[in-house]
Amino acid sequence: GGIITQTPKFLIGQEGQKLTLKCQQNFNHDTMYWYRQDSGKGLRLIYYSITENDLQKGDLSEGYDASREKKSSFSLTVTSAQKNEMAVFLCASSIQGRDTQYFGPGTRLLVL
Amino acid sequence: GDSVTQTEGLVTLTEGLPVMLNCTYQSTYSPFLFWYVQHLNEAPKLLLKSFTDNKRPEHQGFHATLHKSSSSFHLQKSSAQLSDSALYYCALSGDTNAYKVIFGKGTHLHVLP
């Protein structure tokens, strides 16, 4: 078994601020994902990384940067937080593209 | 491009009645389909995944059949339980890019006693 850890659990930011979310996995999986979860909009892919040092944009990448520092970690940066923004950011990992994705508990973002 | 459409919003039914959550998809080739379930305050987790050999996946009483003719992968259970109340996502991994998994908007299932 393994686990995905996301930090912080809650993140409160100010408009225009750069905010960084972190994800760690100990499954030894090659592929990692960042999703944004909004009520009524499902899970939307922001960035994914097929292997260490790889970065691929998803459908919602504008306004975000990502970094795959090493195989076990994948960070997401909100480049300029939008006022009144509220969402949950989920990190996931899988062995390969068509395998089960294992999700972390999420980071809840609120921008004042 | 690839897309997934599922029963949107809230589905409410009484315990013991059958469950059917719809999922249809658009994909150029032969995709893999998934159902993920997310209980309140928990992370999403895999419920079912389609097979390549037309077998019907089953888990915790749920099953789904991939029908390529109608591009569907509906989730079914013969008798709902209170513990089935959760958010259900249908997802697709296309042939052109297996890593880019497309999720539907999710269906809330609320089972009443």
Coordinates of C-alpha atoms in Angstrom, one line a residue:
Chain A
G1 CA 0.0 0.0 0.0
G2 CA 0.9 3.6 -0.1
I3 CA -0.3 7.1 0.7
I4 CA -0.6 10.5 -0.9
T5 CA 0.0 13.5 1.3
Q6 CA -1.1 17.0 0.4
T7 CA 0.0 20.2 2.2
P8 CA -1.4 22.4 3.4
K9 CA -4.8 21.0 4.1
F10 CA -6.4 24.5 4.1
L11 CA -4.9 27.6 2.4
I12 CA -6.2 31.1 2.7
G13 CA -4.7 33.7 0.5
Q14 CA -5.0 37.2 -0.7
E15 CA -6.0 38.4 -4.1
G16 CA -2.9 38.5 -6.4
Q17 CA -0.8 36.3 -4.1
K18 CA 1.3 33.5 -5.4
L19 CA 0.3 30.3 -3.6
T20 CA 2.0 26.9 -3.7
L21 CA 0.4 23.5 -3.0
K22 CA 2.5 20.4 -2.4
C23 CA 1.9 16.7 -3.0
Q24 CA 4.0 13.7 -2.0
Q25 CA 3.4 10.0 -2.8
N26 CA 5.1 6.8 -1.6
F27 CA 3.6 4.4 -4.1
N28 CA 6.7 4.8 -6.3
H29 CA 4.3 5.7 -9.2
D30 CA 5.6 7.3 -12.3
T31 CA 2.6 9.5 -13.1
M32 CA 1.2 12.3 -11.0
Y33 CA -1.8 14.6 -11.6
W34 CA -3.3 17.9 -10.3
Y35 CA -7.1 18.4 -10.5
R36 CA -9.3 21.2 -9.5
Q37 CA -12.7 20.2 -8.0
D38 CA -15.6 22.6 -8.1
S39 CA -19.1 21.8 -7.3
G40 CA -21.1 21.0 -10.5
K41 CA -18.0 21.1 -12.7
G42 CA -16.4 17.8 -11.8
L43 CA -12.6 17.2 -11.7
R44 CA -10.7 19.3 -14.2
L45 CA -7.1 18.4 -15.1
I46 CA -4.6 21.3 -14.4
Y47 CA -1.2 19.6 -15.0
Y48 CA 0.1 16.1 -15.1
S49 CA 3.6 14.5 -15.2
I50 CA 4.2 11.2 -16.9
T51 CA 7.6 10.7 -15.2
E52 CA 10.1 12.7 -13.2
N53 CA 11.1 16.0 -14.9
D54 CA 8.1 15.7 -17.3
L55 CA 5.3 18.3 -17.3
Q56 CA 2.1 18.3 -19.4
K57 CA -0.6 20.9 -19.4
G58 CA -4.2 19.9 -18.8
D59 CA -7.3 21.7 -19.9
L60 CA -7.2 24.2 -17.0
S61 CA -3.5 25.1 -16.9
E62 CA -3.9 28.9 -17.4
G63 CA -3.1 30.7 -14.2
Y64 CA -1.1 27.8 -12.8
D65 CA 2.5 26.5 -12.8
A66 CA 3.7 23.0 -11.8
S67 CA 7.0 21.4 -10.8
R68 CA 7.9 17.7 -10.6
E69 CA 10.9 18.0 -8.3
K70 CA 11.5 14.3 -8.0
K71 CA 9.5 11.1 -8.6
S72 CA 7.7 11.3 -5.3
S73 CA 6.7 15.0 -5.3
F74 CA 4.6 17.2 -7.5
S75 CA 3.9 20.9 -6.7
L76 CA 1.3 23.3 -8.0
T77 CA 1.5 27.1 -7.9
V78 CA -1.4 29.4 -8.3
T79 CA 0.4 32.3 -10.0
S80 CA -2.1 35.0 -9.0
A81 CA -4.9 34.2 -6.7
Q82 CA -8.3 35.4 -7.8
K83 CA -10.6 37.2 -5.3
N84 CA -13.4 35.1 -3.9
E85 CA -11.9 32.0 -5.4
M86 CA -12.9 28.8 -3.6
A87 CA -12.0 25.3 -4.7
V88 CA -10.5 22.0 -3.7
F89 CA -7.2 20.9 -5.4
L90 CA -6.7 17.1 -5.6
C91 CA -3.4 15.4 -6.3
A92 CA -3.4 11.9 -7.7
S93 CA -0.8 9.3 -8.9
S94 CA -0.9 6.2 -11.0
I95 CA 1.5 3.6 -12.4
Q96 CA 0.7 4.5 -16.0
G97 CA -2.0 6.3 -17.9
R98 CA -4.8 3.7 -17.8
D99 CA -4.2 2.5 -14.3
T100 CA -6.1 3.3 -11.2
Q101 CA -5.5 6.8 -9.9
Y102 CA -4.9 7.2 -6.2
F103 CA -6.0 10.5 -4.8
G104 CA -4.8 12.6 -1.9
P105 CA -7.2 14.2 0.6
G106 CA -7.1 17.6 -1.1
T107 CA -6.1 21.2 -0.3
R108 CA -9.0 23.6 0.2
L109 CA -8.3 27.1 -1.1
L110 CA -10.1 30.3 -0.2
V111 CA -9.0 33.6 -1.5
L112 CA -10.2 36.7 0.4
Chain B
G1 CA -11.8 15.6 -28.5
D2 CA -12.7 13.1 -25.9
S3 CA -15.6 13.9 -23.5
V4 CA -17.8 12.3 -20.8
T5 CA -21.4 13.1 -20.0
Q6 CA -23.1 11.7 -17.0
T7 CA -26.4 12.1 -15.1
E8 CA -25.9 15.5 -13.6
G9 CA -26.9 16.8 -10.3
L10 CA -28.6 14.8 -7.6
V11 CA -30.2 11.4 -7.8
T12 CA -32.4 10.6 -4.8
L13 CA -33.8 7.1 -4.2
T14 CA -35.0 4.9 -1.4
E15 CA -32.9 2.2 0.2
G16 CA -33.5 -1.2 -1.5
L17 CA -34.4 0.3 -4.9
P18 CA -32.1 -0.3 -8.0
V19 CA -29.5 2.3 -8.9
M20 CA -28.6 3.4 -12.4
L21 CA -26.2 6.3 -13.0
N22 CA -25.8 7.1 -16.7
C23 CA -22.5 7.7 -18.4
T24 CA -22.0 8.2 -22.1
Y25 CA -18.8 9.2 -23.9
Q26 CA -17.3 10.5 -27.1
S27 CA -13.9 9.1 -28.1
T28 CA -12.3 8.4 -31.5
Y29 CA -11.0 5.0 -30.7
S30 CA -11.5 2.5 -27.9
P31 CA -11.2 4.2 -24.6
F32 CA -10.9 2.8 -21.1
L33 CA -13.8 3.8 -18.8
F34 CA -13.7 4.2 -15.0
W35 CA -16.2 4.9 -12.2
Y36 CA -14.8 6.7 -9.2
V37 CA -16.7 7.3 -5.9
Q38 CA -16.1 10.0 -3.4
H39 CA -17.8 9.8 0.0
L40 CA -18.2 13.0 2.1
N41 CA -14.9 14.4 3.3
E42 CA -12.9 11.6 1.6
A43 CA -10.8 11.4 -1.4
P44 CA -12.1 9.9 -4.7
K45 CA -11.3 6.2 -5.1
L46 CA -11.7 3.7 -7.9
L47 CA -15.0 1.8 -8.0
L48 CA -14.8 0.1 -11.4
K49 CA -12.7 -0.1 -14.5
S50 CA -13.7 -1.4 -17.9
F51 CA -11.9 -4.5 -19.3
T52 CA -10.5 -4.9 -22.8
D53 CA -12.1 -8.3 -23.2
N54 CA -15.8 -7.3 -22.6
K55 CA -15.9 -8.8 -19.1
R56 CA -18.3 -7.0 -16.8
P57 CA -16.4 -5.4 -13.9
E58 CA -18.1 -5.7 -10.5
H59 CA -17.3 -4.3 -7.0
Q60 CA -19.3 -3.8 -3.8
G61 CA -22.5 -4.9 -5.7
F62 CA -22.0 -2.3 -8.4
H63 CA -21.4 -3.3 -12.0
A64 CA -21.1 -1.5 -15.4
T65 CA -21.0 -2.7 -18.9
L66 CA -19.1 -1.0 -21.7
H67 CA -21.4 -0.8 -24.7
K68 CA -19.3 0.5 -27.7
S69 CA -22.4 0.6 -29.9
S70 CA -24.0 3.2 -27.7
S71 CA -20.8 4.7 -26.2
S72 CA -22.1 4.0 -22.7
F73 CA -20.8 2.7 -19.4
H74 CA -23.7 3.0 -17.0
L75 CA -23.3 2.2 -13.3
Q76 CA -25.8 -0.2 -11.8
K77 CA -26.7 -1.8 -8.5
S78 CA -29.7 -4.0 -7.9
S79 CA -30.4 -2.7 -4.4
A80 CA -29.2 0.7 -3.0
Q81 CA -27.8 0.9 0.5
L82 CA -27.6 4.0 2.8
S83 CA -23.8 3.7 2.6
D84 CA -24.0 4.2 -1.2
S85 CA -24.7 7.9 -0.7
A86 CA -21.7 9.6 -2.3
L87 CA -20.5 11.6 -5.4
Y88 CA -19.9 9.3 -8.4
Y89 CA -17.6 10.3 -11.3
C90 CA -17.4 8.6 -14.7
A91 CA -14.0 9.0 -16.3
L92 CA -12.4 8.1 -19.7
S93 CA -8.8 7.4 -20.8
G94 CA -8.7 7.9 -24.5
D95 CA -6.6 6.0 -27.1
T96 CA -4.7 9.1 -28.3
N97 CA -3.4 10.1 -24.9
A98 CA -3.8 7.4 -22.2
Y99 CA -2.5 9.7 -19.5
K100 CA -5.0 12.5 -19.9
V101 CA -8.0 11.2 -18.0
I102 CA -11.3 13.1 -18.6
F103 CA -13.8 13.2 -15.8
G104 CA -17.5 13.9 -16.0
K105 CA -19.1 16.5 -13.8
G106 CA -20.2 14.0 -11.2
T107 CA -23.5 12.6 -9.9
H108 CA -24.6 12.9 -6.3
L109 CA -26.4 9.8 -5.1
H110 CA -28.5 10.3 -2.0
V111 CA -30.1 7.1 -0.6
L112 CA -33.0 7.6 1.8
P113 CA -34.1 5.1 4.5

